[in-house]
Amino acid sequence: MRPVFAGAVVGLLLAAGVARILQSVLFGVSAYDPVAFVGAPLFLITVAAAASMVPIRRAMNVDPMTALRYE
């Protein structure tokens, strides 16, 4: 999840920098809309966490000795 959080931080910083440029093409929404700035990264972090749960649960069910013998 570290790369996801790092990407979210970098994305927020870049979005804040580009928001001033895009302000002229946004209609009905502020360039620094807090719902968009918080909602989009939270949604992406939630999707990444949900996608990583399947491999995590599968790995938790494997006996460590069986995994070591396989290697």
JSON list of N, CA and C in Angstrom, two decimals, residues 12 28-44:
[
{"chain": "A", "resi": 12, "resn": "LEU", "atom": "N", "xyz": [-2.08, 14.35, -5.66]},
{"chain": "A", "resi": 12, "resn": "LEU", "atom": "CA", "xyz": [-2.70, 15.53, -5.06]},
{"chain": "A", "resi": 12, "resn": "LEU", "atom": "C", "xyz": [-1.86, 16.78, -5.28]},
{"chain": "A", "resi": 28, "resn": "GLY", "atom": "N", "xyz": [-19.11, 25.15, -13.01]},
{"chain": "A", "resi": 28, "resn": "GLY", "atom": "CA", "xyz": [-19.92, 24.73, -11.88]},
{"chain": "A", "resi": 28, "resn": "GLY", "atom": "C", "xyz": [-19.14, 24.06, -10.76]},
{"chain": "A", "resi": 29, "resn": "VAL", "atom": "N", "xyz": [-17.83, 23.96, -10.91]},
{"chain": "A", "resi": 29, "resn": "VAL", "atom": "CA", "xyz": [-17.00, 23.33, -9.88]},
{"chain": "A", "resi": 29, "resn": "VAL", "atom": "C", "xyz": [-15.79, 24.22, -9.64]},
{"chain": "A", "resi": 30, "resn": "SER", "atom": "N", "xyz": [-15.45, 24.39, -8.41]},
{"chain": "A", "resi": 30, "resn": "SER", "atom": "CA", "xyz": [-14.26, 25.16, -8.07]},
{"chain": "A", "resi": 30, "resn": "SER", "atom": "C", "xyz": [-13.02, 24.36, -8.44]},
{"chain": "A", "resi": 31, "resn": "ALA", "atom": "N", "xyz": [-11.94, 25.06, -8.75]},
{"chain": "A", "resi": 31, "resn": "ALA", "atom": "CA", "xyz": [-10.70, 24.38, -9.11]},
{"chain": "A", "resi": 31, "resn": "ALA", "atom": "C", "xyz": [-10.12, 23.64, -7.91]},
{"chain": "A", "resi": 32, "resn": "TYR", "atom": "N", "xyz": [-10.39, 24.12, -6.73]},
{"chain": "A", "resi": 32, "resn": "TYR", "atom": "CA", "xyz": [-9.89, 23.49, -5.51]},
{"chain": "A", "resi": 32, "resn": "TYR", "atom": "C", "xyz": [-11.06, 22.90, -4.71]},
{"chain": "A", "resi": 33, "resn": "ASP", "atom": "N", "xyz": [-11.92, 22.15, -5.38]},
{"chain": "A", "resi": 33, "resn": "ASP", "atom": "CA", "xyz": [-13.08, 21.54, -4.76]},
{"chain": "A", "resi": 33, "resn": "ASP", "atom": "C", "xyz": [-12.63, 20.49, -3.75]},
{"chain": "A", "resi": 34, "resn": "PRO", "atom": "N", "xyz": [-12.94, 20.67, -2.46]},
{"chain": "A", "resi": 34, "resn": "PRO", "atom": "CA", "xyz": [-12.46, 19.73, -1.45]},
{"chain": "A", "resi": 34, "resn": "PRO", "atom": "C", "xyz": [-13.05, 18.32, -1.61]},
{"chain": "A", "resi": 35, "resn": "VAL", "atom": "N", "xyz": [-14.27, 18.22, -2.12]},
{"chain": "A", "resi": 35, "resn": "VAL", "atom": "CA", "xyz": [-14.86, 16.90, -2.31]},
{"chain": "A", "resi": 35, "resn": "VAL", "atom": "C", "xyz": [-14.07, 16.12, -3.36]},
{"chain": "A", "resi": 36, "resn": "ALA", "atom": "N", "xyz": [-13.68, 16.78, -4.43]},
{"chain": "A", "resi": 36, "resn": "ALA", "atom": "CA", "xyz": [-12.92, 16.10, -5.48]},
{"chain": "A", "resi": 36, "resn": "ALA", "atom": "C", "xyz": [-11.50, 15.78, -5.01]},
{"chain": "A", "resi": 37, "resn": "PHE", "atom": "N", "xyz": [-10.89, 16.71, -4.28]},
{"chain": "A", "resi": 37, "resn": "PHE", "atom": "CA", "xyz": [-9.52, 16.49, -3.82]},
{"chain": "A", "resi": 37, "resn": "PHE", "atom": "C", "xyz": [-9.43, 15.41, -2.76]},
{"chain": "A", "resi": 38, "resn": "VAL", "atom": "N", "xyz": [-10.50, 15.18, -2.01]},
{"chain": "A", "resi": 38, "resn": "VAL", "atom": "CA", "xyz": [-10.49, 14.14, -0.99]},
{"chain": "A", "resi": 38, "resn": "VAL", "atom": "C", "xyz": [-11.14, 12.86, -1.51]},
{"chain": "A", "resi": 39, "resn": "GLY", "atom": "N", "xyz": [-12.19, 13.01, -2.28]},
{"chain": "A", "resi": 39, "resn": "GLY", "atom": "CA", "xyz": [-12.96, 11.85, -2.75]},
{"chain": "A", "resi": 39, "resn": "GLY", "atom": "C", "xyz": [-12.21, 10.96, -3.72]},
{"chain": "A", "resi": 40, "resn": "ALA", "atom": "N", "xyz": [-11.55, 11.56, -4.70]},
{"chain": "A", "resi": 40, "resn": "ALA", "atom": "CA", "xyz": [-10.85, 10.76, -5.71]},
{"chain": "A", "resi": 40, "resn": "ALA", "atom": "C", "xyz": [-9.72, 9.92, -5.11]},
{"chain": "A", "resi": 41, "resn": "PRO", "atom": "N", "xyz": [-8.83, 10.50, -4.29]},
{"chain": "A", "resi": 41, "resn": "PRO", "atom": "CA", "xyz": [-7.78, 9.66, -3.70]},
{"chain": "A", "resi": 41, "resn": "PRO", "atom": "C", "xyz": [-8.34, 8.60, -2.75]},
{"chain": "A", "resi": 42, "resn": "LEU", "atom": "N", "xyz": [-9.36, 8.93, -1.98]},
{"chain": "A", "resi": 42, "resn": "LEU", "atom": "CA", "xyz": [-9.96, 7.94, -1.09]},
{"chain": "A", "resi": 42, "resn": "LEU", "atom": "C", "xyz": [-10.56, 6.78, -1.88]},
{"chain": "A", "resi": 43, "resn": "PHE", "atom": "N", "xyz": [-11.21, 7.09, -2.99]},
{"chain": "A", "resi": 43, "resn": "PHE", "atom": "CA", "xyz": [-11.78, 6.04, -3.84]},
{"chain": "A", "resi": 43, "resn": "PHE", "atom": "C", "xyz": [-10.68, 5.14, -4.39]},
{"chain": "A", "resi": 44, "resn": "LEU", "atom": "N", "xyz": [-9.60, 5.73, -4.89]},
{"chain": "A", "resi": 44, "resn": "LEU", "atom": "CA", "xyz": [-8.51, 4.95, -5.46]},
{"chain": "A", "resi": 44, "resn": "LEU", "atom": "C", "xyz": [-7.80, 4.11, -4.39]}
]
